[in-house]
mmCIF file of C-alpha atoms in Angstrom:
data_model
loop_
_atom_site.group_PDB
_atom_site.id
_atom_site.type_symbol
_atom_site.label_atom_id
_atom_site.label_comp_id
_atom_site.label_asym_id
_atom_site.label_seq_id
_atom_site.Cartn_x
_atom_site.Cartn_y
_atom_site.Cartn_z
ATOM 1 C CA MET O 210 84.024 80.414 105.754
ATOM 2 C CA PRO O 211 80.929 81.999 104.146
ATOM 3 C CA ARG O 212 80.613 81.163 100.466
ATOM 4 C CA ALA O 213 80.978 84.072 98.059
ATOM 5 C CA VAL O 214 77.724 84.965 96.381
ATOM 6 C CA ARG O 215 77.301 84.410 92.672
ATOM 7 C CA GLU O 216 78.106 87.460 90.596
ATOM 8 C CA VAL O 217 74.927 89.253 89.595
ATOM 9 C CA ASP O 218 74.439 89.869 85.877
ATOM 10 C CA VAL O 219 74.028 93.513 84.952
ATOM 11 C CA PRO O 220 73.677 95.194 81.553
ATOM 12 C CA HIS O 221 77.010 96.539 80.369
ATOM 13 C CA LEU O 222 79.136 97.590 77.444
ATOM 14 C CA GLU O 223 82.386 95.658 77.360
ATOM 15 C CA GLN O 224 85.234 98.006 78.231
ATOM 16 C CA SER O 225 88.960 97.516 78.606
ATOM 17 C CA ARG O 226 92.244 99.360 78.959
ATOM 18 C CA PRO O 227 95.930 98.426 79.270
ATOM 19 C CA VAL O 228 97.432 97.250 82.553
ATOM 20 C CA PHE O 229 100.181 99.687 83.522
ATOM 21 C CA GLY O 230 103.416 99.198 85.387
ATOM 22 C CA ILE O 231 102.328 100.330 88.829
ATOM 23 C CA GLU O 232 99.313 98.009 88.606
ATOM 24 C CA ARG O 233 101.519 95.030 87.785
ATOM 25 C CA LEU O 234 103.818 96.088 90.636
ATOM 26 C CA TRP O 235 100.928 96.117 93.111
ATOM 27 C CA SER O 236 99.880 92.687 91.863
ATOM 28 C CA ALA O 237 103.385 91.412 92.672
ATOM 29 C CA VAL O 238 103.335 93.106 96.083
ATOM 30 C CA ALA O 239 100.115 91.238 96.860
ATOM 31 C CA ARG O 240 102.010 87.962 96.364
ATOM 32 C CA ILE O 241 104.556 88.931 99.034
ATOM 33 C CA CYS O 242 102.342 90.815 101.475
ATOM 34 C CA PRO O 243 98.814 89.511 101.070
ATOM 35 C CA PRO O 244 96.169 90.690 100.886
ATOM 36 C CA PHE O 245 97.420 94.208 99.876
ATOM 37 C CA THR O 246 93.887 95.466 99.547
ATOM 38 C CA VAL O 247 92.298 98.847 100.112
ATOM 39 C CA GLN O 248 89.716 98.290 102.850
ATOM 40 C CA LEU O 249 87.089 100.828 103.905
ATOM 41 C CA VAL O 250 85.007 100.063 107.003
ATOM 42 C CA VAL O 251 81.680 101.805 107.649
ATOM 43 C CA GLU O 252 80.327 101.247 111.152
ATOM 44 C CA GLY O 253 76.698 101.916 111.903
ATOM 45 C CA THR O 254 73.419 100.928 113.472
ATOM 46 C CA ALA O 255 70.041 99.916 112.133
ATOM 47 C CA THR O 256 67.846 102.987 111.874
ATOM 48 C CA GLU O 257 64.948 102.979 114.327
ATOM 49 C CA GLY O 258 61.807 101.665 112.720
ATOM 50 C CA HIS O 259 63.677 99.846 109.946
ATOM 51 C CA ILE O 260 64.973 96.309 109.684
ATOM 52 C CA PRO O 261 68.780 95.998 109.539
ATOM 53 C CA LEU O 262 70.544 95.996 106.200
ATOM 54 C CA ASP O 263 70.642 92.496 104.696
ATOM 55 C CA ARG O 264 72.631 90.837 101.932
ATOM 56 C CA PRO O 265 69.945 90.859 99.193
ATOM 57 C CA ALA O 266 69.388 94.610 99.562
ATOM 58 C CA LEU O 267 73.113 95.318 99.680
ATOM 59 C CA GLN O 268 73.809 93.038 96.700
ATOM 60 C CA ARG O 269 71.160 94.814 94.613
ATOM 61 C CA ALA O 270 72.659 98.205 95.462
ATOM 62 C CA VAL O 271 76.190 97.011 94.708
ATOM 63 C CA ALA O 272 75.017 95.589 91.373
ATOM 64 C CA GLU O 273 73.259 98.814 90.389
ATOM 65 C CA ALA O 274 76.224 100.992 91.352
ATOM 66 C CA ALA O 275 78.594 98.628 89.528
ATOM 67 C CA GLN O 276 76.749 99.279 86.262
ATOM 68 C CA VAL O 277 78.264 102.774 86.185
ATOM 69 C CA HIS O 278 81.563 101.780 87.820
ATOM 70 C CA PRO O 279 83.404 99.570 85.327
ATOM 71 C CA GLY O 280 86.541 99.923 87.451
ATOM 72 C CA VAL O 281 85.085 97.632 90.134
ATOM 73 C CA ARG O 282 84.282 94.898 87.603
ATOM 74 C CA LEU O 283 87.799 94.399 86.254
ATOM 75 C CA ARG O 284 89.660 91.209 85.504
ATOM 76 C CA ARG O 285 93.152 91.015 84.060
ATOM 77 C CA GLU O 286 93.683 89.227 80.761
ATOM 78 C CA GLY O 287 96.775 88.621 78.654
ATOM 79 C CA HIS O 288 100.489 88.667 79.415
ATOM 80 C CA LEU O 289 103.149 91.235 80.351
ATOM 81 C CA GLY O 290 102.803 94.625 78.659
ATOM 82 C CA TRP O 291 100.055 93.336 76.392
ATOM 83 C CA SER O 292 97.752 92.488 79.296
ATOM 84 C CA ARG O 293 94.548 94.437 79.746
ATOM 85 C CA TRP O 294 91.934 95.119 82.369
ATOM 86 C CA ARG O 295 88.537 94.121 81.043
ATOM 87 C CA ALA O 296 85.256 95.130 82.672
ATOM 88 C CA PHE O 297 82.907 92.171 82.572
ATOM 89 C CA GLY O 298 79.244 91.851 83.355
ATOM 90 C CA GLY O 299 78.374 90.996 86.906
ATOM 91 C CA SER O 300 79.072 92.903 90.071
ATOM 92 C CA PRO O 301 81.381 92.627 93.069
ATOM 93 C CA PRO O 302 80.200 89.803 95.329
ATOM 94 C CA VAL O 303 78.623 90.546 98.695
ATOM 95 C CA ARG O 304 79.369 88.167 101.564
ATOM 96 C CA VAL O 305 78.012 87.998 105.106
ATOM 97 C CA VAL O 306 80.744 87.222 107.653
ATOM 98 C CA ASP O 307 80.881 86.741 111.409
ATOM 99 C CA GLY O 308 82.421 89.746 113.146
ATOM 100 C CA SER O 309 81.332 88.866 116.685
ATOM 101 C CA ARG O 310 84.968 88.554 117.815
ATOM 102 C CA TRP O 311 86.217 91.681 116.055
ATOM 103 C CA SER O 312 86.496 94.896 118.049
ATOM 104 C CA GLY O 313 87.205 97.038 114.995
ATOM 105 C CA ARG O 314 90.284 98.337 116.828
ATOM 106 C CA ASP O 315 92.928 95.976 115.448
ATOM 107 C CA GLU O 316 93.409 92.955 113.206
ATOM 108 C CA GLN O 317 92.430 90.377 115.831
ATOM 109 C CA GLY O 318 89.214 88.423 115.224
ATOM 110 C CA ALA O 319 88.865 89.533 111.596
ATOM 111 C CA PRO O 320 90.303 86.796 109.357
ATOM 112 C CA PHE O 321 88.044 87.999 106.540
ATOM 113 C CA LEU O 322 90.262 91.082 106.214
ATOM 114 C CA GLN O 323 93.230 88.861 105.333
ATOM 115 C CA LEU O 324 91.637 87.030 102.389
ATOM 116 C CA PRO O 325 93.321 87.954 99.093
ATOM 117 C CA LEU O 326 91.652 89.355 96.014
ATOM 118 C CA THR O 327 93.244 88.424 92.692
ATOM 119 C CA PRO O 328 93.753 90.269 89.387
ATOM 120 C CA GLY O 329 91.756 87.486 87.735
ATOM 121 C CA GLY O 330 88.718 88.651 89.675
ATOM 122 C CA PRO O 331 86.789 89.523 91.553
ATOM 123 C CA THR O 332 89.011 92.526 92.263
ATOM 124 C CA VAL O 333 86.441 94.195 94.529
ATOM 125 C CA GLU O 334 84.077 92.706 97.111
ATOM 126 C CA VAL O 335 81.736 93.972 99.825
ATOM 127 C CA LEU O 336 81.335 92.379 103.256
ATOM 128 C CA LEU O 337 78.376 92.671 105.598
ATOM 129 C CA VAL O 338 79.974 92.024 108.983
ATOM 130 C CA ARG O 339 77.593 90.841 111.689
ATOM 131 C CA GLY O 340 78.469 91.538 115.313
ATOM 132 C CA ASP O 341 77.817 93.892 118.206
ATOM 133 C CA VAL O 342 78.370 96.692 115.694
ATOM 134 C CA GLU O 343 77.003 96.463 112.160
ATOM 135 C CA ARG O 344 79.799 97.028 109.652
ATOM 136 C CA VAL O 345 79.957 97.222 105.874
ATOM 137 C CA VAL O 346 83.456 96.647 104.502
ATOM 138 C CA PHE O 347 84.439 97.594 100.956
ATOM 139 C CA ARG O 348 87.559 95.750 99.780
ATOM 140 C CA GLY O 349 89.480 96.385 96.558
ATOM 141 C CA HIS O 350 92.736 95.059 95.119
ATOM 142 C CA HIS O 351 95.221 97.934 95.217
ATOM 143 C CA ALA O 352 96.071 97.351 91.558
ATOM 144 C CA VAL O 353 92.617 98.565 90.506
ATOM 145 C CA VAL O 354 91.527 101.058 93.187
ATOM 146 C CA ASP O 355 92.948 103.553 95.627
ATOM 147 C CA GLY O 356 91.286 104.989 98.716
ATOM 148 C CA ARG O 357 89.494 107.837 96.967
ATOM 149 C CA GLY O 358 88.285 105.519 94.245
ATOM 150 C CA LEU O 359 86.881 102.935 96.641
ATOM 151 C CA LEU O 360 85.245 105.664 98.726
ATOM 152 C CA HIS O 361 83.568 107.021 95.590
ATOM 153 C CA PHE O 362 82.126 103.586 94.817
ATOM 154 C CA ALA O 363 80.974 103.106 98.423
ATOM 155 C CA GLU O 364 79.230 106.472 98.337
ATOM 156 C CA ASP O 365 77.364 105.437 95.196
ATOM 157 C CA VAL O 366 76.290 102.136 96.775
ATOM 158 C CA PHE O 367 74.741 104.013 99.688
ATOM 159 C CA ALA O 368 73.207 106.522 97.272
ATOM 160 C CA VAL O 369 71.399 103.634 95.575
ATOM 161 C CA LEU O 370 70.252 102.343 98.970
ATOM 162 C CA ARG O 371 68.740 105.786 99.601
ATOM 163 C CA GLY O 372 66.963 105.696 96.244
ATOM 164 C CA ALA O 373 69.295 108.209 94.569
ATOM 165 C CA GLU O 374 71.198 107.926 91.286
ATOM 166 C CA PRO O 375 74.851 106.846 91.443
ATOM 167 C CA ARG O 376 77.349 109.252 89.863
ATOM 168 C CA GLY O 377 79.545 106.552 88.364
ATOM 169 C CA ALA O 378 83.144 106.684 87.181
ATOM 170 C CA SER O 379 85.057 106.339 83.940
ATOM 171 C CA LEU O 380 87.409 103.547 82.926
ATOM 172 C CA ASP O 381 89.131 105.864 80.442
ATOM 173 C CA VAL O 382 91.137 107.765 83.063
ATOM 174 C CA VAL O 383 94.441 105.928 83.452
ATOM 175 C CA ASP O 384 97.273 106.708 85.801
ATOM 176 C CA LEU O 385 100.138 106.744 83.295
ATOM 177 C CA GLU O 386 98.508 109.143 80.854
ATOM 178 C CA LEU O 387 97.613 111.511 83.674
ATOM 179 C CA ALA O 388 101.097 111.273 85.211
ATOM 180 C CA ARG O 389 102.821 112.007 81.914
ATOM 181 C CA SER O 390 100.527 114.948 81.249
ATOM 182 C CA LEU O 391 101.907 116.615 84.385
ATOM 183 C CA GLY O 392 105.418 116.635 82.924
ATOM 184 C CA GLY O 393 107.204 114.830 85.743
ATOM 185 C CA LYS O 394 110.365 112.898 84.922
ATOM 186 C CA GLY O 395 110.241 110.521 87.886
ATOM 187 C CA ARG O 396 112.809 109.919 90.595
ATOM 188 C CA GLY O 397 114.583 106.960 89.056
ATOM 189 C CA ARG O 398 116.100 104.151 91.080
ATOM 190 C CA GLU O 399 116.623 105.127 94.706
ATOM 191 C CA LYS O 400 118.649 103.463 97.418
ATOM 192 C CA PRO O 401 116.698 102.878 100.657
ATOM 193 C CA GLU O 402 118.362 105.198 103.144
ATOM 194 C CA TRP O 403 115.752 106.269 105.673
ATOM 195 C CA SER O 404 115.532 104.917 109.194
ATOM 196 C CA MET O 405 112.493 103.250 110.684
ATOM 197 C CA PRO O 406 110.496 104.947 113.476
ATOM 198 C CA THR O 407 110.782 102.048 115.937
ATOM 199 C CA GLY O 408 114.392 101.101 115.327
ATOM 200 C CA MET O 409 115.745 97.873 113.861
ATOM 201 C CA PRO O 410 113.482 95.057 112.631
ATOM 202 C CA HIS O 411 113.195 91.877 114.695
ATOM 203 C CA PRO O 412 112.407 88.444 113.188
ATOM 204 C CA VAL O 413 108.773 87.277 113.203
ATOM 205 C CA PRO O 414 107.173 84.044 111.928
ATOM 206 C CA ARG O 415 106.686 83.971 108.180
ATOM 207 C CA GLY O 416 103.210 85.021 107.146
ATOM 208 C CA THR O 417 102.629 87.298 110.146
ATOM 209 C CA PRO O 418 100.052 89.885 109.008
ATOM 210 C CA MET O 419 100.569 93.601 109.413
ATOM 211 C CA PRO O 420 99.445 94.594 112.920
ATOM 212 C CA TRP O 421 97.438 97.788 113.199
ATOM 213 C CA ARG O 422 95.638 99.875 115.765
ATOM 214 C CA ARG O 423 92.687 102.191 115.401
ATOM 215 C CA VAL O 424 92.406 105.083 117.830
ATOM 216 C CA ARG O 425 89.940 107.950 117.950
ATOM 217 C CA PHE O 426 91.299 111.434 118.517
ATOM 218 C CA GLU O 427 88.828 114.117 119.569
ATOM 219 C CA GLY O 428 91.249 116.938 120.272
ATOM 220 C CA SER O 429 92.000 119.937 118.074
ATOM 221 C CA THR O 430 92.189 119.133 114.354
ATOM 222 C CA ARG O 431 93.818 122.425 113.408
ATOM 223 C CA ARG O 432 96.847 121.719 111.186
ATOM 224 C CA LEU O 433 96.425 118.058 112.067
ATOM 225 C CA LEU O 434 98.622 116.546 109.340
ATOM 226 C CA PRO O 435 101.793 118.533 110.135
ATOM 227 C CA ARG O 436 101.188 117.983 113.835
ATOM 228 C CA LEU O 437 100.818 114.266 113.171
ATOM 229 C CA ALA O 438 104.108 114.196 111.264
ATOM 230 C CA LEU O 439 105.837 115.950 114.149
ATOM 231 C CA ALA O 440 104.171 113.584 116.619
ATOM 232 C CA VAL O 441 105.572 110.614 114.689
ATOM 233 C CA HIS O 442 109.027 112.183 114.817
ATOM 234 C CA HIS O 443 108.824 112.943 118.538
ATOM 235 C CA ALA O 444 107.430 109.495 119.426
ATOM 236 C CA SER O 445 110.153 107.801 117.378
ATOM 237 C CA ARG O 446 112.856 109.366 119.564
ATOM 238 C CA SER O 447 112.108 106.655 122.132
ATOM 239 C CA TYR O 448 113.474 104.105 119.651
ATOM 240 C CA THR O 449 115.913 105.861 117.334
ATOM 241 C CA GLN O 450 117.788 109.131 116.985
ATOM 242 C CA GLU O 451 118.143 108.719 113.221
ATOM 243 C CA PRO O 452 116.439 111.171 110.817
ATOM 244 C CA LEU O 453 113.065 110.293 109.319
ATOM 245 C CA GLN O 454 111.337 111.017 106.045
ATOM 246 C CA ILE O 455 107.556 111.301 105.744
ATOM 247 C CA GLU O 456 105.671 110.545 102.534
ATOM 248 C CA VAL O 457 102.189 111.968 101.999
ATOM 249 C CA PRO O 458 100.064 110.417 99.213
ATOM 250 C CA VAL O 459 98.883 113.002 96.687
ATOM 251 C CA ASP O 460 95.535 112.486 94.963
ATOM 252 C CA LEU O 461 96.039 113.352 91.286
ATOM 253 C CA ARG O 462 92.281 113.650 90.677
ATOM 254 C CA ARG O 463 92.524 117.386 91.126
ATOM 255 C CA HIS O 464 94.093 117.478 87.653
ATOM 256 C CA LEU O 465 91.049 115.833 86.047
ATOM 257 C CA PRO O 466 88.379 117.882 84.257
ATOM 258 C CA ASP O 467 85.357 118.849 86.326
ATOM 259 C CA GLY O 468 82.816 116.069 86.594
ATOM 260 C CA VAL O 469 85.255 113.299 85.643
ATOM 261 C CA HIS O 470 85.533 110.531 88.235
ATOM 262 C CA THR O 471 87.643 107.410 88.403
ATOM 263 C CA THR O 472 88.114 104.549 90.835
ATOM 264 C CA ALA O 473 91.604 103.788 89.462
ATOM 265 C CA ASN O 474 94.760 104.064 91.531
ATOM 266 C CA ILE O 475 95.970 107.529 90.504
ATOM 267 C CA THR O 476 97.807 108.448 93.676
ATOM 268 C CA GLY O 477 101.217 110.092 93.649
ATOM 269 C CA GLY O 478 103.322 111.169 96.597
ATOM 270 C CA ALA O 479 105.213 114.053 98.195
ATOM 271 C CA ARG O 480 108.222 113.361 100.418
ATOM 272 C CA ILE O 481 109.283 115.570 103.299
ATOM 273 C CA ASP O 482 112.604 115.231 105.104
ATOM 274 C CA MET O 483 111.821 115.739 108.770
ATOM 275 C CA PRO O 484 115.203 117.184 109.891
ATOM 276 C CA ALA O 485 114.479 120.328 107.863
ATOM 277 C CA VAL O 486 111.023 120.539 109.446
ATOM 278 C CA VAL O 487 112.108 119.953 113.036
ATOM 279 C CA ASP O 488 114.940 122.495 112.791
ATOM 280 C CA ALA O 489 112.716 125.226 111.315
ATOM 281 C CA PRO O 490 111.625 128.193 113.493
ATOM 282 C CA ASP O 491 107.985 127.167 112.923
ATOM 283 C CA PRO O 492 107.954 123.400 112.212
ATOM 284 C CA VAL O 493 104.221 123.234 111.477
ATOM 285 C CA HIS O 494 104.447 126.036 108.921
ATOM 286 C CA ALA O 495 107.577 124.498 107.409
ATOM 287 C CA PHE O 496 105.835 121.149 106.917
ATOM 288 C CA VAL O 497 102.807 122.801 105.303
ATOM 289 C CA GLU O 498 104.973 124.734 102.842
ATOM 290 C CA MET O 499 107.081 121.696 101.951
ATOM 291 C CA LEU O 500 103.950 119.632 101.402
ATOM 292 C CA LYS O 501 102.416 122.296 99.167
ATOM 293 C CA ALA O 502 105.579 122.454 97.092
ATOM 294 C CA GLY O 503 105.884 118.684 96.860
ATOM 295 C CA ALA O 504 102.248 118.142 95.913
ATOM 296 C CA ALA O 505 102.419 120.831 93.216
ATOM 297 C CA HIS O 506 105.661 119.513 91.703
ATOM 298 C CA PRO O 507 105.293 117.404 88.533
ATOM 299 C CA ASP O 508 107.338 114.669 90.200
ATOM 300 C CA ALA O 509 104.461 114.041 92.608
ATOM 301 C CA ALA O 510 103.462 111.515 89.942
ATOM 302 C CA ALA O 511 106.900 109.842 90.090
ATOM 303 C CA PRO O 512 105.625 106.612 91.718
ATOM 304 C CA ILE O 513 103.523 106.028 88.607
ATOM 305 C CA VAL O 514 106.168 107.019 86.060
ATOM 306 C CA ASP O 515 109.000 105.108 87.743
ATOM 307 C CA THR O 516 107.204 101.763 87.770
ATOM 308 C CA GLN O 517 106.624 101.300 84.041
ATOM 309 C CA LEU O 518 109.471 98.763 83.930
ATOM 310 C CA PHE O 519 107.203 96.346 85.794
ATOM 311 C CA ARG O 520 104.790 96.372 82.871
ATOM 312 C CA TRP O 521 107.176 94.127 80.953
ATOM 313 C CA LEU O 522 108.493 91.963 83.787
ATOM 314 C CA PRO O 523 106.984 88.545 84.493
ATOM 315 C CA THR O 524 105.244 88.512 87.858
ATOM 316 C CA ARG O 525 107.670 85.912 89.222
ATOM 317 C CA THR O 526 110.602 88.209 88.334
ATOM 318 C CA SER O 527 108.936 91.174 90.031
ATOM 319 C CA VAL O 528 108.242 89.062 93.110
ATOM 320 C CA ARG O 529 111.871 87.957 93.248
ATOM 321 C CA LEU O 530 113.117 91.558 92.999
ATOM 322 C CA LEU O 531 110.704 92.753 95.675
ATOM 323 C CA ARG O 532 111.762 89.963 98.028
ATOM 324 C CA LYS O 533 115.400 90.999 97.639
ATOM 325 C CA VAL O 534 114.501 94.610 98.406
ATOM 326 C CA ARG O 535 112.531 93.492 101.444
ATOM 327 C CA GLU O 536 115.327 91.267 102.745
ATOM 328 C CA LYS O 537 117.919 94.024 102.319
ATOM 329 C CA SER O 538 115.692 96.562 104.030
ATOM 330 C CA LEU O 539 115.082 94.277 107.009
ATOM 331 C CA GLU O 540 118.811 93.555 107.226
ATOM 332 C CA THR O 541 119.928 97.198 107.161
ATOM 333 C CA GLY O 542 116.970 98.812 108.920
ATOM 334 C CA LYS O 543 116.651 101.281 106.043
ATOM 335 C CA ALA O 544 113.615 101.900 103.831
ATOM 336 C CA GLY O 545 112.595 104.094 100.931
ATOM 337 C CA THR O 546 110.690 106.289 103.370
ATOM 338 C CA SER O 547 110.148 106.164 107.124
ATOM 339 C CA ALA O 548 106.378 106.574 107.231
ATOM 340 C CA ILE O 549 103.352 107.169 105.036
ATOM 341 C CA LEU O 550 100.688 109.548 106.327
ATOM 342 C CA SER O 551 97.497 109.480 104.270
ATOM 343 C CA ASN O 552 94.856 112.086 105.051
ATOM 344 C CA LEU O 553 91.495 111.128 103.532
ATOM 345 C CA GLY O 554 89.920 114.189 105.096
ATOM 346 C CA ARG O 555 86.585 114.927 106.738
ATOM 347 C CA TYR O 556 83.590 113.176 105.241
ATOM 348 C CA PRO O 557 79.855 113.548 105.981
ATOM 349 C CA LEU O 558 78.562 110.318 107.502
ATOM 350 C CA GLU O 559 75.163 110.799 105.871
ATOM 351 C CA ARG O 560 76.773 109.942 102.516
ATOM 352 C CA LEU O 561 77.594 106.501 103.910
ATOM 353 C CA SER O 562 74.136 106.000 105.413
ATOM 354 C CA CYS O 563 70.718 104.840 104.286
ATOM 355 C CA ALA O 564 67.339 104.167 105.875
ATOM 356 C CA ARG O 565 68.491 100.767 107.136
ATOM 357 C CA HIS O 566 72.040 101.655 108.169
ATOM 358 C CA THR O 567 73.008 104.890 109.923
ATOM 359 C CA ALA O 568 76.779 105.356 109.802
ATOM 360 C CA THR O 569 78.431 106.242 113.106
ATOM 361 C CA SER O 570 82.082 106.135 112.003
ATOM 362 C CA TRP O 571 84.323 105.182 109.110
ATOM 363 C CA PHE O 572 87.957 104.175 108.893
ATOM 364 C CA TRP O 573 90.538 102.378 106.778
ATOM 365 C CA VAL O 574 92.524 99.214 107.370
ATOM 366 C CA PRO O 575 96.238 99.814 106.562
ATOM 367 C CA SER O 576 97.331 97.860 103.496
ATOM 368 C CA GLY O 577 101.014 97.296 104.185
ATOM 369 C CA GLY O 578 103.677 96.513 101.584
ATOM 370 C CA PRO O 579 107.081 94.784 101.250
ATOM 371 C CA VAL O 580 108.515 97.088 103.909
ATOM 372 C CA VAL O 581 106.221 99.783 105.301
ATOM 373 C CA PRO O 582 107.798 100.998 108.532
ATOM 374 C CA LEU O 583 104.679 102.978 109.440
ATOM 375 C CA PHE O 584 101.392 103.652 107.660
ATOM 376 C CA ILE O 585 98.827 106.018 109.185
ATOM 377 C CA LEU O 586 95.447 106.750 107.599
ATOM 378 C CA VAL O 587 93.437 109.716 108.851
ATOM 379 C CA THR O 588 89.675 110.178 108.483
ATOM 380 C CA GLY O 589 87.306 112.704 110.020
ATOM 381 C CA ASP O 590 83.552 112.813 110.535
ATOM 382 C CA GLY O 591 83.044 116.271 112.016
ATOM 383 C CA GLN O 592 83.031 114.984 115.593
ATOM 384 C CA GLY O 593 86.507 113.513 115.775
ATOM 385 C CA VAL O 594 89.291 111.827 113.855
ATOM 386 C CA GLU O 595 90.023 108.147 113.331
ATOM 387 C CA LEU O 596 93.703 107.182 113.131
ATOM 388 C CA SER O 597 94.464 103.765 111.640
ATOM 389 C CA VAL O 598 98.096 102.978 112.413
ATOM 390 C CA GLY O 599 99.777 100.003 110.744
ATOM 391 C CA MET O 600 103.367 98.812 110.904
ATOM 392 C CA SER O 601 105.529 96.080 109.398
ATOM 393 C CA PRO O 602 105.332 93.182 111.888
ATOM 394 C CA GLU O 603 109.128 93.084 112.210
ATOM 395 C CA LEU O 604 109.016 96.616 113.644
ATOM 396 C CA ALA O 605 106.039 96.102 115.962
ATOM 397 C CA THR O 606 107.563 93.481 118.263
ATOM 398 C CA ASP O 607 107.985 93.963 122.015
ATOM 399 C CA GLY O 608 105.075 96.394 122.226
ATOM 400 C CA ARG O 609 106.671 98.912 119.878
ATOM 401 C CA LEU O 610 103.506 99.557 117.860
ATOM 402 C CA ASP O 611 101.432 100.294 120.961
ATOM 403 C CA GLY O 612 104.232 102.379 122.429
ATOM 404 C CA LEU O 613 104.528 104.485 119.290
ATOM 405 C CA VAL O 614 100.749 104.965 119.027
ATOM 406 C CA GLN O 615 100.589 106.082 122.656
ATOM 407 C CA GLY O 616 103.404 108.560 122.073
ATOM 408 C CA ILE O 617 101.747 109.928 118.934
ATOM 409 C CA VAL O 618 98.396 110.517 120.658
ATOM 410 C CA GLN O 619 100.070 112.171 123.652
ATOM 411 C CA ASP O 620 101.963 114.537 121.364
ATOM 412 C CA LEU O 621 98.815 115.365 119.382
ATOM 413 C CA ASN O 622 97.023 116.260 122.608
ATOM 414 C CA ARG O 623 99.930 118.445 123.683
ATOM 415 C CA SER O 624 100.222 120.268 120.350
ATOM 416 C CA GLY O 625 96.448 120.689 120.208
ATOM 417 C CA GLU O 626 96.413 122.428 123.575
ATOM 418 C CA GLU O 627 99.267 124.694 122.499
ATOM 419 C CA SER O 628 97.478 125.692 119.277
ATOM 420 C CA ALA O 629 94.130 126.321 120.979
#
């Protein structure tokens, strides 16, 4: 295994903030379902006339960007509700790993994606993956970053590589304060009652990682998210006739003042019951309206508000509770939601490029959880869409993951032709 590089000293002002409940919860989840990291993959090629990107150049850019991103230099100190995130000097390490056996289409041949990051640091790292395709992978512990936050840091790293100034992000923006400012009361304790898209779980060996598939869709992207939700519902009918619920992550950054950026995990969620969508005269329109209403509701921040109990629970207690929830869910075949569909949107590839690395595609590796029946991340680059589809291993047995993915893509092609 390649040795992690030494952290690079950078000038800094010591900064810290409290560790909140949802961050302690995600730290406990990482104990049960490692690595539970947010992982952004940028594929590319060496630009003609330039030597390929190397570790020293990438490490310098990461170090410079980290100076204005205290959120990627965090380590947890203290105990329970008194613990704090502290931004130390140094920068996320950069490692060179062998990706010659990794296709970039699934989890096979990429053991480096399974290595855990810990709250004690480093909580963020960058990988330079050598293989037939040059890849740069940004990895962050989910307790300290979400997808938008990690993407913002990655964009600044490539800005530095192009000779531009990084925009940076603040450590002062915290999820709980933002969530409470929206006025939401939270959902409270909920009983898992939603069915799983591929039917009942089947036993798998302990420690089996979340399987995932990456597929490229180059059909119509008009109303893609509601069509994707309907495609999940239609494809699931091959395995279950039970109703499904879809959860769509909601980025709360839109409530921040202009010019304020953060890498912190400030993602809420909107839940949509699919029976009401499927039975509507215009299912696509119904989904869009329900999503708008859910995203605008103060309770979109409920996942943040509801988890403050975990701030005062010892990690071992949280782990024990989560294991019980997981065991019950696998026994009953019911979960808190049937699927998570995360749309990271269209993104210009030139922002993830530099003179020595021209980006050709970008995608996310699904992060999993105690029981995530289905997790789909959507990214666009103007030429097509990347779908990263992950599933709890207990639900992917007997070819069910591949079967569901095939059904989803077929339905997207069909609905795209109908909407053309």
